[in-house]
Amino acid sequence: MADNPELGGAVAARSAADDPGPADVAGFAEAGLAQVGGPSDAGPIRSPKANYPKPSSAGRSANMRANRRTDTGPELALRRALHGQGYRYRKDHRLDLAVGVRVRPDIVFTARKVAVFVDGCFWHCCPEHGTQPSANSWYWEPKLRRNVERDRAADAALSQAGWTVIRLWEHESVDAAVAAVTEVLARVGRPGVSMTQ
């Protein structure tokens, strides 16, 4: 194998002999294994979007594409208010917990072990404002249920790891959300600082 000069010599060029031939692919299938990125006996390769419902309109499709995973309006408002009061935090910080559980709270106070989630009413089934779509209910009902189940599992994993979890709804006022977060932060206290004097 020769070094590839275009990539600084760090990557070796592959030859045709490095690629598995038809006999090797058949060997993968006989062993019950699928070749990564190649043929398998599992049937036709489908796009991950194959099971998505057809959008009811172009407007609805554009609306759903505009939904953000992070930096939503309520989340930004809460972060601005907390930052304005002098609090420092990490945003959308991945926490790797025990047993391979990964959680991404919206706001994380790492030293105090406080995780804040700002949940959207639709995506997390708010009891006040959450709605179940009537179109494509075969898709949405299980998806939204899995979101709630994932939320509960994340809460349990964080609590078991010694974290305090705060869940806020997007419809809550910024003042109420800030009050909830600052109350928990005051109760938890600063690490290394004694609460009794």
XYZ file of N, CA and C in Angstrom:
591
model
N 0.837 -1.191 0.000
C 0.000 0.000 0.000
C 0.875 1.244 0.000
N 0.474 2.229 -0.740
C 1.239 3.466 -0.846
C 0.545 4.581 -0.080
N 1.342 5.555 0.383
C 0.770 6.706 1.075
C 0.053 7.600 0.081
N -1.007 8.249 0.536
C -1.773 9.155 -0.304
C -1.240 10.560 -0.082
N -0.540 11.166 -1.046
C 0.070 12.481 -0.834
C -0.951 13.592 -0.649
N -2.173 13.432 -1.190
C -3.171 14.488 -1.051
C -3.647 14.626 0.391
N -3.543 13.553 1.176
C -3.989 13.594 2.564
C -2.806 13.617 3.521
N -1.705 14.134 3.082
C -0.541 14.279 3.946
C 0.167 12.968 4.220
N -0.082 11.946 3.443
C 0.601 10.686 3.627
C 0.065 9.867 4.785
N -0.956 10.346 5.475
C -1.453 9.665 6.664
C -2.419 8.535 6.330
N -2.981 8.551 5.142
C -3.963 7.550 4.775
C -3.398 6.698 3.655
N -3.490 5.411 3.812
C -2.978 4.509 2.778
C -4.030 4.339 1.694
N -3.587 4.274 0.442
C -4.510 4.065 -0.664
C -4.934 2.600 -0.670
N -6.193 2.338 -1.064
C -6.701 0.974 -1.107
C -6.591 0.458 -2.528
N -6.326 -0.815 -2.649
C -6.279 -1.428 -3.969
C -7.526 -2.267 -4.168
N -7.746 -2.735 -5.394
C -8.900 -3.568 -5.699
C -8.844 -4.869 -4.915
N -7.648 -5.324 -4.558
C -7.506 -6.568 -3.792
C -8.037 -6.417 -2.374
N -8.142 -5.177 -1.868
C -8.646 -4.959 -0.509
C -10.155 -5.097 -0.416
N -10.883 -4.983 -1.529
C -12.338 -5.056 -1.513
C -12.788 -6.505 -1.614
N -13.807 -6.898 -0.827
C -14.276 -8.274 -0.898
C -14.952 -8.546 -2.224
N -14.698 -9.726 -2.767
C -15.326 -10.131 -4.008
C -16.640 -10.828 -3.741
N -17.314 -11.311 -4.800
C -18.597 -11.982 -4.637
C -18.520 -13.189 -3.721
N -17.403 -13.941 -3.761
C -17.275 -15.110 -2.899
C -17.218 -14.689 -1.438
N -16.502 -13.586 -1.149
C -16.417 -13.103 0.227
C -17.768 -12.630 0.729
N -18.536 -11.951 -0.131
C -19.863 -11.473 0.258
C -20.761 -12.661 0.559
N -20.673 -13.719 -0.258
C -21.461 -14.918 0.002
C -21.069 -15.518 1.338
N -19.791 -15.462 1.675
C -19.332 -15.964 2.977
C -19.930 -15.183 4.128
N -20.069 -13.859 3.957
C -20.727 -13.049 4.983
C -22.156 -13.526 5.191
N -22.872 -13.749 4.087
C -24.274 -14.156 4.174
C -24.403 -15.526 4.823
N -23.506 -16.483 4.464
C -23.571 -17.810 5.058
C -23.338 -17.758 6.553
N -22.492 -16.840 6.999
C -22.201 -16.727 8.423
C -23.276 -15.947 9.162
N -24.281 -15.456 8.436
C -25.343 -14.687 9.079
C -24.948 -13.258 9.366
N -23.901 -12.782 8.713
C -23.412 -11.428 8.948
C -23.667 -10.573 7.723
N -23.872 -9.305 7.949
C -24.044 -8.362 6.849
C -22.760 -7.573 6.711
N -22.291 -7.438 5.486
C -21.116 -6.623 5.237
C -21.518 -5.166 5.399
N -20.747 -4.416 6.150
C -21.047 -3.010 6.361
C -20.970 -2.281 5.035
N -22.047 -1.600 4.697
C -22.078 -0.823 3.473
C -22.219 -1.670 2.231
N -22.573 -2.927 2.379
C -22.669 -3.784 1.215
C -23.873 -4.681 1.278
N -23.936 -5.663 0.402
C -25.090 -6.541 0.323
C -25.227 -7.408 1.572
N -26.434 -7.849 1.841
C -26.684 -8.782 2.933
C -27.890 -9.618 2.576
N -28.162 -10.641 3.368
C -29.324 -11.475 3.107
C -30.556 -10.944 3.833
N -30.474 -9.741 4.382
C -31.578 -9.167 5.145
C -32.638 -8.545 4.252
N -32.479 -8.606 2.963
C -33.473 -8.029 2.072
C -32.959 -6.751 1.445
N -33.849 -6.040 0.767
C -33.411 -4.825 0.074
C -33.005 -3.742 1.059
N -32.039 -2.947 0.646
C -31.595 -1.834 1.480
C -32.610 -0.721 1.352
N -33.077 -0.229 2.514
C -34.089 0.828 2.511
C -33.506 2.097 3.093
N -34.023 3.161 2.633
C -33.640 4.448 3.172
C -34.239 4.581 4.563
N -33.562 5.294 5.499
C -34.134 5.475 6.828
C -35.477 6.200 6.779
N -35.766 6.917 5.708
C -37.014 7.662 5.610
C -38.138 6.812 5.025
N -37.884 5.547 4.746
C -38.871 4.704 4.080
C -40.152 4.557 4.901
N -40.057 4.597 6.220
C -41.220 4.401 7.071
C -41.859 5.709 7.530
N -41.368 6.831 7.068
C -41.957 8.102 7.442
C -43.267 8.292 6.686
N -44.227 8.938 7.328
C -45.481 9.198 6.604
C -45.296 10.286 5.557
N -46.140 10.253 4.572
C -46.124 11.294 3.538
C -46.683 12.578 4.148
N -46.000 13.710 3.985
C -46.499 14.970 4.555
C -47.869 15.319 3.985
N -48.728 15.875 4.832
C -50.073 16.232 4.382
C -50.061 17.433 3.448
N -49.035 18.283 3.562
C -48.920 19.430 2.661
C -47.480 19.916 2.664
N -47.150 20.727 1.686
C -45.801 21.298 1.625
C -45.571 22.239 2.806
N -46.614 22.945 3.216
C -46.505 23.843 4.364
C -46.208 23.090 5.645
N -46.894 21.960 5.850
C -46.659 21.140 7.052
C -45.236 20.588 7.025
N -44.793 20.180 5.848
C -43.443 19.650 5.710
C -42.406 20.721 6.068
N -42.608 21.930 5.591
C -41.692 23.032 5.904
C -41.719 23.347 7.398
N -42.899 23.291 7.990
C -43.042 23.550 9.419
C -42.263 22.522 10.237
N -42.371 21.252 9.885
C -41.687 20.205 10.635
C -40.174 20.293 10.439
N -39.728 20.652 9.243
C -38.295 20.811 9.000
C -37.717 21.961 9.817
N -38.540 22.960 10.125
C -38.065 24.134 10.857
C -37.906 23.869 12.352
N -38.444 22.766 12.849
C -38.280 22.440 14.266
C -36.822 22.133 14.556
N -36.349 22.700 15.658
C -34.944 22.545 16.017
C -34.797 21.592 17.187
N -33.686 20.885 17.233
C -33.408 20.006 18.368
C -32.842 20.816 19.534
N -32.099 21.841 19.214
C -31.479 22.659 20.246
C -31.630 24.136 19.871
N -31.357 25.005 20.829
C -31.457 26.454 20.631
C -32.866 26.888 20.234
N -33.874 26.316 20.870
C -35.251 26.741 20.636
C -35.469 28.090 21.310
N -36.534 28.771 20.953
C -36.826 30.082 21.540
C -36.922 30.054 23.062
N -37.737 29.149 23.653
C -37.825 29.099 25.116
C -36.485 28.772 25.778
N -35.711 27.911 25.148
C -34.398 27.553 25.697
C -33.457 28.757 25.669
N -33.438 29.484 24.553
C -32.590 30.669 24.448
C -32.985 31.731 25.468
N -34.292 31.937 25.656
C -34.761 32.936 26.629
C -34.323 32.565 28.043
N -34.430 31.285 28.391
C -34.010 30.833 29.720
C -32.500 31.000 29.881
N -31.740 30.618 28.883
C -30.282 30.741 28.977
C -29.857 32.198 29.112
N -30.492 33.092 28.341
C -30.161 34.530 28.447
C -30.442 35.044 29.862
N -31.585 34.659 30.411
C -31.957 35.137 31.750
C -30.996 34.594 32.811
N -30.638 33.317 32.716
C -29.703 32.743 33.690
C -28.323 33.373 33.562
N -27.879 33.576 32.327
C -26.575 34.196 32.105
C -26.568 35.625 32.634
N -27.671 36.336 32.451
C -27.784 37.703 32.949
C -27.709 37.790 34.464
N -28.086 36.696 35.141
C -27.996 36.669 36.607
C -26.652 36.134 37.083
N -25.743 35.882 36.153
C -24.393 35.470 36.532
C -24.156 33.969 36.544
N -25.111 33.177 36.169
C -24.929 31.725 36.145
C -24.185 31.320 34.884
N -23.287 30.350 35.031
C -22.545 29.816 33.898
C -22.852 28.330 33.799
N -22.957 27.851 32.593
C -23.443 26.499 32.347
C -22.922 26.019 31.004
N -23.202 24.779 30.699
C -22.924 24.225 29.371
C -24.261 24.022 28.684
N -24.276 24.196 27.378
C -25.524 23.987 26.636
C -25.405 22.738 25.775
N -26.491 21.972 25.737
C -26.554 20.769 24.902
C -25.312 19.904 25.116
N -24.973 19.690 26.369
C -23.756 18.970 26.751
C -24.072 17.491 26.950
N -23.369 16.632 26.231
C -23.620 15.197 26.355
C -23.015 14.666 27.646
N -23.832 13.941 28.396
C -23.383 13.290 29.620
C -23.353 11.787 29.361
N -22.194 11.173 29.536
C -22.056 9.733 29.396
C -22.179 9.132 30.788
N -23.318 8.504 31.052
C -23.580 7.924 32.361
C -23.210 6.447 32.357
N -23.388 5.808 33.493
C -23.067 4.392 33.627
C -23.879 3.548 32.659
N -23.381 2.385 32.365
C -24.034 1.380 31.516
C -24.304 1.915 30.112
N -23.478 2.811 29.622
C -23.597 3.278 28.252
C -24.760 4.205 27.977
N -25.391 4.758 28.995
C -26.508 5.670 28.803
C -25.948 7.062 28.501
N -26.458 7.672 27.419
C -26.050 9.031 27.047
C -27.270 9.932 27.112
N -27.073 11.105 27.710
C -28.161 12.064 27.864
C -27.636 13.427 27.453
N -28.481 14.227 26.778
C -28.114 15.583 26.355
C -29.101 16.593 26.919
N -28.897 17.037 28.161
C -29.766 18.088 28.685
C -29.555 19.389 27.920
N -30.571 20.250 27.946
C -30.470 21.538 27.259
C -29.482 22.462 27.957
N -29.508 22.446 29.292
C -28.609 23.279 30.093
C -28.031 22.387 31.192
N -26.714 22.445 31.376
C -26.052 21.577 32.349
C -25.152 22.417 33.250
N -25.351 22.277 34.542
C -24.466 22.861 35.540
C -23.610 21.693 36.033
N -22.444 21.507 35.406
C -21.670 20.285 35.623
C -21.162 20.149 37.056
N -20.614 21.198 37.624
C -20.053 21.101 38.972
C -21.142 20.823 40.014
N -22.327 21.349 39.790
C -23.433 21.158 40.741
C -24.265 19.921 40.421
N -23.998 19.308 39.256
C -24.724 18.121 38.799
C -26.227 18.389 38.697
N -26.553 19.470 37.995
C -27.946 19.830 37.733
C -28.148 19.840 36.213
N -29.168 19.101 35.774
C -29.494 19.012 34.349
C -30.870 19.618 34.119
N -30.957 20.541 33.169
C -32.207 21.240 32.877
C -32.656 20.884 31.461
N -33.927 20.489 31.345
C -34.531 20.208 30.052
C -35.677 21.181 29.832
N -35.746 21.780 28.655
C -36.870 22.627 28.274
C -37.633 21.838 27.209
N -38.723 21.212 27.639
C -39.467 20.302 26.768
C -40.545 21.017 25.980
N -40.635 20.707 24.701
C -41.682 21.233 23.841
C -42.999 20.536 24.128
N -44.083 21.284 24.107
C -45.398 20.733 24.448
C -45.820 19.612 23.495
N -45.579 19.765 22.210
C -45.970 18.722 21.255
C -45.085 17.495 21.392
N -43.780 17.683 21.325
C -42.842 16.564 21.256
C -42.784 15.749 22.534
N -43.122 16.357 23.669
C -43.012 15.653 24.951
C -44.368 15.474 25.632
N -45.445 15.669 24.891
C -46.823 15.389 25.347
C -47.198 16.138 26.620
N -47.145 17.449 26.559
C -47.558 18.290 27.685
C -49.006 17.985 28.050
N -49.315 17.801 29.343
C -50.700 17.517 29.723
C -51.656 18.677 29.465
N -51.129 19.907 29.386
C -51.975 21.069 29.130
C -52.128 21.366 27.641
N -51.012 21.318 26.902
C -51.024 21.783 25.517
C -50.659 20.723 24.485
N -50.253 19.563 24.923
C -49.853 18.524 23.980
C -51.035 18.034 23.168
N -50.835 17.840 21.885
C -51.904 17.353 21.010
C -51.438 16.097 20.298
N -52.369 15.241 19.990
C -52.075 14.049 19.200
C -52.550 14.322 17.778
N -51.666 14.245 16.816
C -52.084 14.488 15.437
C -53.100 13.444 14.977
N -54.100 13.886 14.225
C -55.084 12.948 13.694
C -54.596 12.338 12.385
N -53.805 13.078 11.635
C -53.225 12.538 10.406
C -52.003 11.693 10.762
N -51.884 10.553 10.149
C -50.747 9.651 10.347
C -50.567 9.248 11.811
N -51.668 8.984 12.488
C -51.593 8.622 13.908
C -50.803 7.332 14.113
N -50.796 6.432 13.117
C -50.016 5.195 13.205
C -48.537 5.478 13.417
N -48.075 6.631 12.952
C -46.684 7.021 13.104
C -46.472 7.851 14.373
N -47.320 8.850 14.585
C -47.098 9.811 15.659
C -47.342 9.266 17.055
N -48.371 8.458 17.251
C -48.660 7.965 18.605
C -47.482 7.201 19.206
N -46.920 6.198 18.511
C -45.775 5.512 19.110
C -44.532 6.395 19.226
N -44.342 7.306 18.268
C -43.175 8.180 18.317
C -43.225 9.082 19.548
N -44.365 9.709 19.781
C -44.486 10.600 20.931
C -44.421 9.819 22.241
N -44.988 8.615 22.260
C -44.912 7.771 23.450
C -43.457 7.419 23.754
N -42.687 7.094 22.704
C -41.260 6.776 22.905
C -40.505 7.996 23.432
N -40.863 9.193 22.981
C -40.220 10.409 23.502
C -40.412 10.515 25.005
N -41.643 10.301 25.472
C -41.935 10.394 26.901
C -41.205 9.285 27.662
N -41.207 8.074 27.112
C -40.494 6.969 27.759
C -39.001 7.266 27.855
N -38.442 7.838 26.791
C -37.020 8.197 26.803
C -36.753 9.282 27.849
N -37.669 10.242 27.993
C -37.524 11.276 29.023
C -37.469 10.650 30.411
N -38.394 9.714 30.692
C -38.426 9.075 32.014
C -37.162 8.247 32.255
N -36.691 7.564 31.221
C -35.469 6.768 31.357
C -34.262 7.671 31.611
N -34.202 8.807 30.923
C -33.105 9.762 31.134
C -33.155 10.330 32.545
N -34.355 10.671 33.027
C -34.503 11.180 34.395
C -34.002 10.159 35.407
N -34.397 8.901 35.214
C -34.000 7.843 36.144
C -32.485 7.635 36.116
N -31.889 7.616 34.922
C -30.439 7.413 34.807
C -29.681 8.570 35.441
N -30.141 9.794 35.205
C -29.480 10.957 35.808
C -29.603 10.934 37.325
N -30.786 10.638 37.839
C -30.989 10.574 39.288
C -30.115 9.502 39.913
N -30.042 8.346 39.265
C -29.222 7.253 39.774
C -27.746 7.640 39.797
N -27.321 8.494 38.864
C -25.927 8.943 38.804
C -25.662 10.146 39.722
N -26.682 10.566 40.496
C -26.482 11.649 41.450
C -26.787 13.036 40.921
N -27.466 13.128 39.782
C -27.814 14.414 39.205
C -29.198 14.843 39.660
N -29.402 16.144 39.726
C -30.731 16.712 39.967
C -31.290 17.113 38.606
N -32.519 16.667 38.329
C -33.138 16.911 37.028
C -34.243 17.945 37.174
N -34.236 18.938 36.294
C -35.301 19.938 36.231
C -35.913 19.842 34.840
N -37.217 19.605 34.776
C -37.927 19.567 33.490
C -38.900 20.731 33.465
N -38.784 21.559 32.443
C -39.641 22.722 32.273
C -40.380 22.589 30.949
N -41.611 23.101 30.898
C -42.370 23.106 29.645
C -42.103 24.401 28.904
N -42.154 24.339 27.589
C -41.888 25.523 26.776
C -42.896 26.637 27.041
N -44.107 26.305 27.539
C -45.123 27.336 27.749
C -44.950 28.081 29.068
N -44.038 27.612 29.932
C -43.822 28.299 31.206
C -43.158 29.647 30.952
N -43.500 30.623 31.775
C -42.888 31.941 31.615
C -41.405 31.864 31.958
N -40.642 32.776 31.392
C -39.207 32.805 31.650
C -38.950 33.038 33.130
N -39.729 33.929 33.751
C -39.537 34.218 35.176
C -39.770 32.972 36.029
N -40.817 32.203 35.720
C -41.103 30.981 36.479
C -40.003 29.947 36.250
N -39.517 29.834 35.020
C -38.453 28.876 34.722
C -37.162 29.251 35.441
N -36.811 30.539 35.416
C -35.604 30.997 36.106
C -35.736 30.744 37.605
N -36.915 31.025 38.162
C -37.131 30.797 39.588
C -36.961 29.320 39.942
N -37.479 28.441 39.111
C -37.348 27.003 39.379
C -35.883 26.567 39.344
N -35.147 27.039 38.365
C -33.735 26.654 38.241
C -32.912 27.235 39.380
N -33.087 28.528 39.680
C -32.275 29.158 40.732
C -32.594 28.580 42.107
N -33.857 28.177 42.323
C -34.216 27.556 43.601
C -33.469 26.236 43.786
N -33.398 25.435 42.741
C -32.673 24.160 42.824
C -31.179 24.414 42.984
N -30.640 25.370 42.237
C -29.213 25.665 42.357
C -28.860 26.152 43.760
N -29.734 26.940 44.370
C -29.486 27.405 45.739
C -29.540 26.238 46.725
N -30.466 25.312 46.494
C -30.601 24.154 47.379
C -29.400 23.220 47.245
N -28.940 23.019 46.022
C -27.803 22.129 45.780
C -26.523 22.775 46.297
N -26.409 24.084 46.133
C -25.228 24.807 46.606
C -24.056 24.672 45.673
N -22.993 25.380 46.010
C -21.778 25.326 45.211
C -20.893 24.199 45.718
N -20.250 23.496 44.816
C -19.349 22.424 45.257
C -18.163 23.008 46.011
N -17.799 22.351 47.092
C -16.667 22.794 47.873
C -16.963 23.935 48.824
N -18.207 24.431 48.857
C -18.591 25.515 49.748
C -19.594 24.961 50.746
N -19.319 25.126 52.014
C -20.202 24.620 53.058
C -21.469 25.461 53.120
N -22.626 24.809 53.246
C -23.889 25.526 53.312
C -24.134 26.106 54.698
N -23.474 25.555 55.733
C -23.659 26.068 57.091
C -22.462 26.918 57.461
N -22.723 28.044 58.109
C -21.630 28.917 58.496
C -21.745 29.306 59.936
